[in-house]
mmCIF file of C-alpha atoms in Angstrom:
data_model
loop_
_atom_site.group_PDB
_atom_site.id
_atom_site.type_symbol
_atom_site.label_atom_id
_atom_site.label_comp_id
_atom_site.label_asym_id
_atom_site.label_seq_id
_atom_site.Cartn_x
_atom_site.Cartn_y
_atom_site.Cartn_z
ATOM 1 C CA MET A 225 4.849 36.138 15.156
ATOM 2 C CA TRP A 226 4.843 37.597 11.650
ATOM 3 C CA LEU A 227 3.419 40.824 13.029
ATOM 4 C CA HIS A 228 6.433 41.614 15.185
ATOM 5 C CA ARG A 229 8.398 44.631 14.180
ATOM 6 C CA ALA A 230 11.132 43.905 11.721
ATOM 7 C CA LEU A 231 14.029 44.192 14.157
ATOM 8 C CA PRO A 232 16.543 42.636 11.721
ATOM 9 C CA LEU A 233 16.014 45.743 9.596
ATOM 10 C CA LEU A 234 18.034 47.746 12.129
ATOM 11 C CA LEU A 235 20.963 45.435 11.589
ATOM 12 C CA LEU A 236 20.603 45.656 7.819
ATOM 13 C CA VAL A 237 20.365 49.437 7.861
ATOM 14 C CA ALA A 238 23.488 49.655 9.927
ATOM 15 C CA ALA A 239 25.497 47.605 7.430
ATOM 16 C CA PHE A 240 28.541 49.437 6.136
ATOM 17 C CA CYS A 241 30.017 48.814 2.724
ATOM 18 C CA ALA A 242 32.358 50.796 0.503
ATOM 19 C CA GLY A 243 31.560 53.070 -2.402
ATOM 20 C CA GLN A 244 29.187 55.707 -3.754
ATOM 21 C CA ASP A 245 28.056 56.279 -7.287
ATOM 22 C CA THR A 246 25.914 59.378 -7.553
ATOM 23 C CA PRO A 247 26.464 62.231 -10.000
ATOM 24 C CA ALA A 248 26.449 64.759 -7.177
ATOM 25 C CA SER A 249 29.550 63.190 -5.721
ATOM 26 C CA SER A 250 31.597 62.810 -8.898
ATOM 27 C CA ALA A 251 33.795 65.762 -7.984
ATOM 28 C CA SER A 252 35.010 63.977 -4.858
ATOM 29 C CA GLU A 253 34.727 60.374 -6.081
ATOM 30 C CA ALA A 254 38.111 59.445 -4.676
ATOM 31 C CA GLU A 255 36.983 60.411 -1.187
ATOM 32 C CA HIS A 256 33.490 58.919 -1.282
ATOM 33 C CA GLY A 257 34.032 55.871 -3.405
ATOM 34 C CA SER A 258 35.888 52.601 -3.445
ATOM 35 C CA ASN A 259 39.284 54.374 -3.652
ATOM 36 C CA PRO A 260 39.390 56.452 -0.456
ATOM 37 C CA PRO A 261 42.288 58.813 0.329
ATOM 38 C CA SER A 262 45.288 56.981 1.754
ATOM 39 C CA ARG A 263 44.679 58.572 5.153
ATOM 40 C CA PHE A 264 41.368 56.690 5.425
ATOM 41 C CA VAL A 265 42.456 53.287 4.079
ATOM 42 C CA ASP A 266 43.617 51.906 7.428
ATOM 43 C CA ALA A 267 40.512 53.090 9.232
ATOM 44 C CA ARG A 268 38.236 51.519 6.657
ATOM 45 C CA ALA A 269 40.162 48.249 6.884
ATOM 46 C CA LEU A 270 39.687 48.258 10.646
ATOM 47 C CA LEU A 271 35.971 48.891 10.235
ATOM 48 C CA GLN A 272 35.657 45.946 7.899
ATOM 49 C CA GLN A 273 37.271 43.795 10.600
ATOM 50 C CA GLY A 274 34.776 45.035 13.194
ATOM 51 C CA ARG A 275 37.461 46.930 15.123
ATOM 52 C CA TYR A 276 35.334 50.063 15.423
ATOM 53 C CA ASP A 277 37.040 51.804 18.323
ATOM 54 C CA GLU A 278 40.486 51.416 16.733
ATOM 55 C CA ALA A 279 39.147 52.805 13.459
ATOM 56 C CA ILE A 280 37.604 55.780 15.217
ATOM 57 C CA SER A 281 40.887 56.423 17.082
ATOM 58 C CA GLU A 282 42.738 56.412 13.736
ATOM 59 C CA LEU A 283 40.313 58.990 12.368
ATOM 60 C CA GLN A 284 40.291 61.139 15.503
ATOM 61 C CA ALA A 285 44.069 61.366 15.303
ATOM 62 C CA LEU A 286 43.589 63.264 12.051
ATOM 63 C CA VAL A 287 41.439 65.956 13.649
ATOM 64 C CA ALA A 288 44.497 67.996 14.675
ATOM 65 C CA VAL A 289 46.112 67.789 11.237
ATOM 66 C CA ARG A 290 46.510 71.091 9.420
ATOM 67 C CA PRO A 291 45.319 71.909 6.880
ATOM 68 C CA PRO A 292 42.139 70.017 7.818
ATOM 69 C CA VAL A 293 41.699 66.652 6.160
ATOM 70 C CA LYS A 294 38.917 66.899 3.629
ATOM 71 C CA GLY A 295 36.094 64.414 4.219
ATOM 72 C CA LEU A 296 37.201 63.550 7.760
ATOM 73 C CA ALA A 297 33.861 64.464 9.341
ATOM 74 C CA ARG A 298 32.023 62.192 6.922
ATOM 75 C CA GLU A 299 34.442 59.324 7.619
ATOM 76 C CA LEU A 300 34.021 59.758 11.374
ATOM 77 C CA GLY A 301 30.259 59.899 10.991
ATOM 78 C CA ALA A 302 30.260 56.751 8.879
ATOM 79 C CA ALA A 303 32.487 55.007 11.457
ATOM 80 C CA TYR A 304 30.160 55.906 14.325
ATOM 81 C CA TYR A 305 27.238 54.769 12.152
ATOM 82 C CA LYS A 306 28.913 51.426 11.594
ATOM 83 C CA LYS A 307 29.588 51.080 15.321
ATOM 84 C CA GLY A 308 25.960 51.839 16.139
ATOM 85 C CA ASP A 309 26.723 55.049 18.027
ATOM 86 C CA TYR A 310 24.119 57.035 16.145
ATOM 87 C CA LEU A 311 24.157 60.154 18.328
ATOM 88 C CA LYS A 312 27.885 60.713 17.672
ATOM 89 C CA ALA A 313 27.319 59.824 14.032
ATOM 90 C CA ILE A 314 24.704 62.592 13.864
ATOM 91 C CA ASP A 315 27.155 65.158 15.232
ATOM 92 C CA SER A 316 29.880 64.258 12.755
ATOM 93 C CA LEU A 317 27.552 63.953 9.778
ATOM 94 C CA LYS A 318 25.993 67.351 10.505
ATOM 95 C CA THR A 319 29.485 68.790 10.384
ATOM 96 C CA ALA A 320 30.160 67.000 7.092
ATOM 97 C CA GLN A 321 26.922 68.328 5.689
ATOM 98 C CA SER A 322 27.810 71.898 6.676
ATOM 99 C CA GLU A 323 31.197 71.517 5.033
ATOM 100 C CA ASP A 324 29.744 70.192 1.774
ATOM 101 C CA ALA A 325 26.025 70.598 1.167
ATOM 102 C CA SER A 326 26.302 68.463 -1.981
ATOM 103 C CA ASP A 327 27.581 65.435 -0.046
ATOM 104 C CA ASN A 328 24.556 63.216 -0.615
ATOM 105 C CA GLU A 329 26.043 60.230 1.153
ATOM 106 C CA ALA A 330 26.546 62.239 4.363
ATOM 107 C CA THR A 331 22.986 63.526 4.016
ATOM 108 C CA GLN A 332 21.587 60.043 3.690
ATOM 109 C CA LEU A 333 23.693 58.592 6.499
ATOM 110 C CA LEU A 334 22.536 61.491 8.667
ATOM 111 C CA GLY A 335 18.898 60.662 7.918
ATOM 112 C CA LEU A 336 19.481 56.983 8.657
ATOM 113 C CA SER A 337 21.268 57.857 11.895
ATOM 114 C CA TYR A 338 18.328 59.976 13.006
ATOM 115 C CA TYR A 339 15.995 57.070 12.168
ATOM 116 C CA LEU A 340 18.095 54.519 14.040
ATOM 117 C CA ALA A 341 18.350 56.903 17.003
ATOM 118 C CA GLY A 342 14.554 56.861 17.197
ATOM 119 C CA ARG A 343 14.095 60.376 15.752
ATOM 120 C CA PRO A 344 12.047 59.757 12.568
ATOM 121 C CA ALA A 345 10.721 63.308 12.282
ATOM 122 C CA GLU A 346 14.295 64.621 11.994
ATOM 123 C CA ALA A 347 15.236 61.812 9.608
ATOM 124 C CA ILE A 348 12.533 62.721 7.088
ATOM 125 C CA PRO A 349 13.954 66.041 5.765
ATOM 126 C CA GLN A 350 17.347 64.414 5.209
ATOM 127 C CA LEU A 351 15.966 61.316 3.487
ATOM 128 C CA GLU A 352 13.657 63.385 1.317
ATOM 129 C CA LYS A 353 16.705 65.083 -0.156
ATOM 130 C CA VAL A 354 18.325 61.850 -1.298
ATOM 131 C CA GLN A 355 16.351 59.040 -2.915
ATOM 132 C CA SER A 356 19.298 57.151 -4.420
ATOM 133 C CA TRP A 357 20.858 53.886 -3.334
ATOM 134 C CA PHE A 358 24.158 54.363 -1.575
ATOM 135 C CA PRO A 359 26.258 51.199 -1.188
ATOM 136 C CA ARG A 360 27.820 52.447 2.049
ATOM 137 C CA ALA A 361 24.396 52.764 3.650
ATOM 138 C CA ASN A 362 23.345 49.485 2.031
ATOM 139 C CA VAL A 363 19.628 50.211 2.291
ATOM 140 C CA ASP A 364 16.896 51.564 0.056
ATOM 141 C CA ALA A 365 16.286 55.126 1.277
ATOM 142 C CA ALA A 366 12.683 55.006 0.027
ATOM 143 C CA TYR A 367 11.924 52.146 2.402
ATOM 144 C CA ILE A 368 13.336 53.899 5.478
ATOM 145 C CA LEU A 369 11.641 57.117 4.474
ATOM 146 C CA GLY A 370 8.337 55.242 4.218
ATOM 147 C CA ILE A 371 8.861 53.762 7.692
ATOM 148 C CA CYS A 372 9.596 57.226 9.073
ATOM 149 C CA TYR A 373 6.346 58.511 7.561
ATOM 150 C CA ILE A 374 4.505 55.600 9.207
ATOM 151 C CA GLN A 375 6.086 56.356 12.582
ATOM 152 C CA THR A 376 5.066 59.995 12.259
ATOM 153 C CA LYS A 377 1.570 58.910 11.110
ATOM 154 C CA ASP A 378 1.816 60.500 7.661
ATOM 155 C CA TYR A 379 0.322 57.479 5.901
ATOM 156 C CA PRO A 380 -0.317 59.035 2.437
ATOM 157 C CA LYS A 381 3.346 60.019 2.156
ATOM 158 C CA ALA A 382 4.341 56.539 3.350
ATOM 159 C CA ARG A 383 2.268 55.052 0.530
ATOM 160 C CA THR A 384 3.975 57.357 -1.950
ATOM 161 C CA ALA A 385 7.436 56.342 -0.710
ATOM 162 C CA PHE A 386 6.662 52.621 -1.026
ATOM 163 C CA ALA A 387 5.098 53.217 -4.459
ATOM 164 C CA ARG A 388 8.340 54.862 -5.553
ATOM 165 C CA MET A 389 10.328 51.926 -4.154
ATOM 166 C CA PHE A 390 8.237 49.357 -6.045
ATOM 167 C CA GLU A 391 7.861 51.584 -9.109
ATOM 168 C CA VAL A 392 4.064 51.742 -9.168
ATOM 169 C CA PRO A 393 1.717 54.763 -9.294
ATOM 170 C CA PRO A 394 1.085 56.155 -5.784
ATOM 171 C CA ASP A 395 -2.697 55.930 -6.111
ATOM 172 C CA SER A 396 -2.723 52.422 -7.570
ATOM 173 C CA ALA A 397 -4.140 49.354 -5.870
ATOM 174 C CA ALA A 398 -0.618 47.917 -5.671
ATOM 175 C CA ALA A 399 0.609 51.020 -3.808
ATOM 176 C CA TYR A 400 -2.141 50.623 -1.217
ATOM 177 C CA LEU A 401 -1.320 46.935 -0.860
ATOM 178 C CA PHE A 402 2.420 47.529 -0.435
ATOM 179 C CA ALA A 403 1.697 50.209 2.147
ATOM 180 C CA ALA A 404 -0.723 47.894 3.954
ATOM 181 C CA ARG A 405 1.904 45.192 4.188
ATOM 182 C CA MET A 406 4.477 47.631 5.610
ATOM 183 C CA LEU A 407 1.926 49.051 8.059
ATOM 184 C CA LEU A 408 1.154 45.533 9.226
ATOM 185 C CA ARG A 409 4.825 44.799 9.824
ATOM 186 C CA GLN A 410 5.015 47.944 11.943
ATOM 187 C CA GLU A 411 1.855 46.861 13.827
ATOM 188 C CA TYR A 412 -0.318 49.695 12.613
ATOM 189 C CA ASP A 413 -3.176 47.227 12.224
ATOM 190 C CA PRO A 414 -6.214 49.526 11.777
ATOM 191 C CA VAL A 415 -4.547 51.548 9.012
ATOM 192 C CA ALA A 416 -3.186 48.380 7.409
ATOM 193 C CA GLU A 417 -6.716 46.970 7.301
ATOM 194 C CA GLU A 418 -8.020 50.221 5.788
ATOM 195 C CA TYR A 419 -5.327 50.266 3.089
ATOM 196 C CA ALA A 420 -5.780 46.586 2.234
ATOM 197 C CA GLN A 421 -9.520 47.144 1.840
ATOM 198 C CA LYS A 422 -8.808 50.178 -0.330
ATOM 199 C CA ALA A 423 -6.478 48.084 -2.501
ATOM 200 C CA SER A 424 -9.216 45.500 -3.111
ATOM 201 C CA GLU A 425 -11.722 48.288 -3.883
ATOM 202 C CA VAL A 426 -9.425 49.947 -6.434
ATOM 203 C CA ASP A 427 -8.713 46.592 -8.080
ATOM 204 C CA PRO A 428 -11.046 43.762 -6.967
ATOM 205 C CA LYS A 429 -8.873 41.211 -8.845
ATOM 206 C CA LEU A 430 -5.582 42.244 -7.233
ATOM 207 C CA PRO A 431 -3.823 39.202 -5.735
ATOM 208 C CA GLY A 432 -2.576 39.604 -2.180
ATOM 209 C CA ALA A 433 -5.065 42.052 -0.694
ATOM 210 C CA HIS A 434 -7.470 39.396 0.599
ATOM 211 C CA LEU A 435 -4.552 37.291 1.803
ATOM 212 C CA LEU A 436 -3.268 40.189 3.890
ATOM 213 C CA LEU A 437 -6.732 40.879 5.332
ATOM 214 C CA GLY A 438 -7.124 37.201 6.128
ATOM 215 C CA GLU A 439 -3.786 37.122 7.957
ATOM 216 C CA LEU A 440 -4.781 40.197 9.958
ATOM 217 C CA TYR A 441 -8.177 38.741 10.911
ATOM 218 C CA LEU A 442 -6.653 35.381 11.812
ATOM 219 C CA TYR A 443 -4.102 37.071 14.070
ATOM 220 C CA LYS A 444 -6.963 38.824 15.816
ATOM 221 C CA SER A 445 -8.925 35.524 16.107
ATOM 222 C CA ARG A 446 -11.650 36.811 13.783
ATOM 223 C CA VAL A 447 -11.711 33.390 12.188
ATOM 224 C CA PRO A 448 -14.944 33.567 10.093
ATOM 225 C CA GLU A 449 -13.759 36.828 8.530
ATOM 226 C CA ALA A 450 -10.318 35.320 7.908
ATOM 227 C CA ILE A 451 -11.855 32.304 6.182
ATOM 228 C CA GLU A 452 -13.909 34.561 3.921
ATOM 229 C CA GLN A 453 -10.830 36.546 2.888
ATOM 230 C CA PHE A 454 -8.682 33.469 2.287
ATOM 231 C CA GLN A 455 -11.429 31.931 0.166
ATOM 232 C CA LYS A 456 -11.494 35.089 -1.930
ATOM 233 C CA GLU A 457 -7.735 34.933 -2.341
ATOM 234 C CA VAL A 458 -7.885 31.302 -3.474
ATOM 235 C CA SER A 459 -10.562 32.230 -5.972
ATOM 236 C CA LEU A 460 -8.435 35.051 -7.386
ATOM 237 C CA ASN A 461 -5.134 33.195 -7.264
ATOM 238 C CA PRO A 462 -5.760 29.405 -7.227
ATOM 239 C CA ALA A 463 -2.039 28.636 -7.617
ATOM 240 C CA ASN A 464 -1.062 30.402 -4.397
ATOM 241 C CA ALA A 465 0.135 27.662 -2.030
ATOM 242 C CA ASN A 466 0.286 30.061 0.902
ATOM 243 C CA ALA A 467 -3.396 30.941 0.532
ATOM 244 C CA TYR A 468 -4.388 27.276 0.917
ATOM 245 C CA TYR A 469 -2.082 26.957 3.902
ATOM 246 C CA LYS A 470 -3.548 30.003 5.641
ATOM 247 C CA LEU A 471 -7.112 28.848 4.902
ATOM 248 C CA ALA A 472 -6.263 25.440 6.351
ATOM 249 C CA ASP A 473 -4.886 27.121 9.456
ATOM 250 C CA ALA A 474 -8.157 29.007 9.873
ATOM 251 C CA TYR A 475 -10.235 25.823 9.507
ATOM 252 C CA SER A 476 -8.032 23.992 12.007
ATOM 253 C CA ARG A 477 -8.791 26.657 14.611
ATOM 254 C CA ILE A 478 -12.494 25.858 14.406
ATOM 255 C CA GLN A 479 -11.741 22.112 14.460
ATOM 256 C CA LYS A 480 -12.671 21.457 10.834
ATOM 257 C CA TYR A 481 -9.786 19.066 10.442
ATOM 258 C CA ASP A 482 -10.935 17.275 7.297
ATOM 259 C CA GLU A 483 -11.193 20.559 5.391
ATOM 260 C CA ALA A 484 -7.842 21.645 6.786
ATOM 261 C CA GLU A 485 -6.160 18.398 5.711
ATOM 262 C CA ARG A 486 -7.549 18.684 2.200
ATOM 263 C CA LEU A 487 -6.334 22.264 1.831
ATOM 264 C CA LEU A 488 -2.897 21.469 3.265
ATOM 265 C CA GLN A 489 -2.443 18.706 0.729
ATOM 266 C CA ARG A 490 -3.138 21.187 -2.035
ATOM 267 C CA SER A 491 -0.659 23.634 -0.534
ATOM 268 C CA ILE A 492 2.028 20.938 -0.428
ATOM 269 C CA TRP A 493 1.306 19.858 -3.997
ATOM 270 C CA LEU A 494 1.838 23.442 -5.116
ATOM 271 C CA ASP A 495 4.923 24.077 -3.006
ATOM 272 C CA ALA A 496 6.723 21.255 -1.225
ATOM 273 C CA SER A 497 9.605 23.471 -0.068
ATOM 274 C CA SER A 498 7.879 25.151 2.896
ATOM 275 C CA THR A 499 7.840 23.555 6.350
ATOM 276 C CA GLY A 500 4.703 25.341 7.611
ATOM 277 C CA PRO A 501 2.142 23.123 5.832
ATOM 278 C CA TYR A 502 3.935 19.955 6.948
ATOM 279 C CA ILE A 503 3.952 21.096 10.569
ATOM 280 C CA LEU A 504 0.285 22.053 10.455
ATOM 281 C CA MET A 505 -0.498 18.777 8.690
ATOM 282 C CA GLY A 506 1.147 16.928 11.567
ATOM 283 C CA LYS A 507 -0.968 18.833 14.095
ATOM 284 C CA VAL A 508 -4.184 18.229 12.124
ATOM 285 C CA LEU A 509 -3.516 14.520 11.631
ATOM 286 C CA ALA A 510 -2.684 14.129 15.320
ATOM 287 C CA LYS A 511 -5.990 15.778 16.224
ATOM 288 C CA LYS A 512 -7.719 13.284 13.932
ATOM 289 C CA GLY A 513 -5.980 10.401 15.691
ATOM 290 C CA GLU A 514 -3.897 9.472 12.657
ATOM 291 C CA LEU A 515 -0.675 9.395 14.627
ATOM 292 C CA GLU A 516 1.525 7.449 12.212
ATOM 293 C CA LEU A 517 0.703 9.872 9.391
ATOM 294 C CA ALA A 518 1.240 12.787 11.764
ATOM 295 C CA VAL A 519 4.727 11.512 12.593
ATOM 296 C CA ARG A 520 5.499 11.132 8.899
ATOM 297 C CA ALA A 521 4.522 14.764 8.188
ATOM 298 C CA LEU A 522 6.430 16.104 11.182
ATOM 299 C CA LYS A 523 9.553 14.093 10.377
ATOM 300 C CA ARG A 524 9.474 15.558 6.883
ATOM 301 C CA ALA A 525 9.324 19.064 8.410
ATOM 302 C CA ALA A 526 12.163 18.208 10.814
ATOM 303 C CA ALA A 527 14.328 16.967 7.927
ATOM 304 C CA MET A 528 13.726 20.241 6.081
ATOM 305 C CA ASP A 529 14.442 22.406 9.122
ATOM 306 C CA PRO A 530 16.064 20.463 11.960
ATOM 307 C CA ASN A 531 16.467 23.577 14.128
ATOM 308 C CA ASN A 532 12.769 24.345 14.575
ATOM 309 C CA PRO A 533 11.876 23.549 18.216
ATOM 310 C CA MET A 534 8.122 23.469 17.483
ATOM 311 C CA THR A 535 8.497 20.522 15.118
ATOM 312 C CA HIS A 536 10.407 18.473 17.671
ATOM 313 C CA HIS A 537 7.959 19.390 20.425
ATOM 314 C CA LEU A 538 4.999 18.237 18.323
ATOM 315 C CA LEU A 539 6.858 15.052 17.411
ATOM 316 C CA GLY A 540 7.499 14.434 21.127
ATOM 317 C CA GLN A 541 3.829 14.912 21.944
ATOM 318 C CA THR A 542 2.778 12.591 19.123
ATOM 319 C CA TYR A 543 5.234 9.871 20.140
ATOM 320 C CA ARG A 544 3.968 10.169 23.706
ATOM 321 C CA ASP A 545 0.380 9.706 22.514
ATOM 322 C CA MET A 546 1.581 6.595 20.660
ATOM 323 C CA GLY A 547 3.135 5.228 23.845
ATOM 324 C CA LYS A 548 6.698 5.567 22.477
ATOM 325 C CA LYS A 549 8.288 6.942 25.632
ATOM 326 C CA GLU A 550 11.917 6.861 24.505
ATOM 327 C CA GLU A 551 11.271 8.650 21.196
ATOM 328 C CA ALA A 552 9.035 11.156 22.962
ATOM 329 C CA GLU A 553 11.681 12.047 25.535
ATOM 330 C CA SER A 554 14.339 12.425 22.840
ATOM 331 C CA GLU A 555 12.250 14.795 20.730
ATOM 332 C CA LEU A 556 11.036 16.834 23.713
ATOM 333 C CA LYS A 557 14.628 17.189 24.942
ATOM 334 C CA ALA A 558 15.720 18.341 21.492
ATOM 335 C CA ALA A 559 12.892 20.888 21.410
ATOM 336 C CA GLU A 560 13.911 22.250 24.819
ATOM 337 C CA GLN A 561 17.541 22.566 23.808
ATOM 338 C CA LEU A 562 16.723 24.308 20.533
ATOM 339 C CA GLN A 563 14.352 26.722 22.265
ATOM 340 C CA THR A 564 16.956 27.532 24.905
ATOM 341 C CA LYS A 565 19.532 28.163 22.163
ATOM 342 C CA GLN A 566 17.147 30.493 20.333
ATOM 343 C CA ASN A 567 16.341 32.391 23.537
ATOM 344 C CA THR A 568 19.995 33.012 24.294
ATOM 345 C CA GLN A 569 20.872 34.291 20.830
ATOM 346 C CA PRO A 570 21.324 38.090 20.584
#
């Protein structure tokens, strides 16, 4: 479901690239940037190949070198960060920070490591110090900082962080809407609803606020309220294909299939590149007994995204209702195989 926490974010945050381009680091650009000292070149090459333990061993071998290798603690911290060993990354990055308080990359990686280790309260002070984009972290610090504020229930500061990220005033309707969307993704539903309502109060003509409220109400099976919000969104933004699709979904749940079909057709006319309306159209047409048309819609969705098990399952059900046993078995088998494949993926 769209409300599930954004787990892929953890993979994105842990991405590890080369380089740094902040004024604070100009004095040690060779060590932070795309031209690392020769002692670190091999380790970085191993990291890029995913050979994390070998890279860490290379770096640990430098610990005994005298005089101490400048920047080694940061490199070790970054290597542990790349590996996903955030507790060891924290230890090394704290050392790097103590050695060079102006090392903004180490500060940001330390904050990200605290966040990824599930310690958002400790991440906040570090991330507040550095609001720049660092290629090696490969993530917008303002976003992670906003998530940390959400997890520590400091919602006004979260709104300010997201406003900074999207370059809007922190008390604007857009800031409330962006914060509401992020809160919804983190499953802070009551606060998300409050902020979306505030966004529509500050600017009654703001696109997106009613759509978000409708999605929230539909998820909670508050269908009449969802329909009201989607209708308002369509009125404000009549070219929004997704609004028609969501409104059609709401109508289908109360068995108003004719209205749903009409709205889905509008959604498809506006945007024929999304599979969702075709899949829902297939379900609606099947409910109406128009099985040939349902198959046509579902086959279009399957052609657009052949790896969606739901599409094949619905096709199998529709073929079965049509008495086409062989086609039904083929589609249902494909759906089962695709679902099994998805369930076994990491």
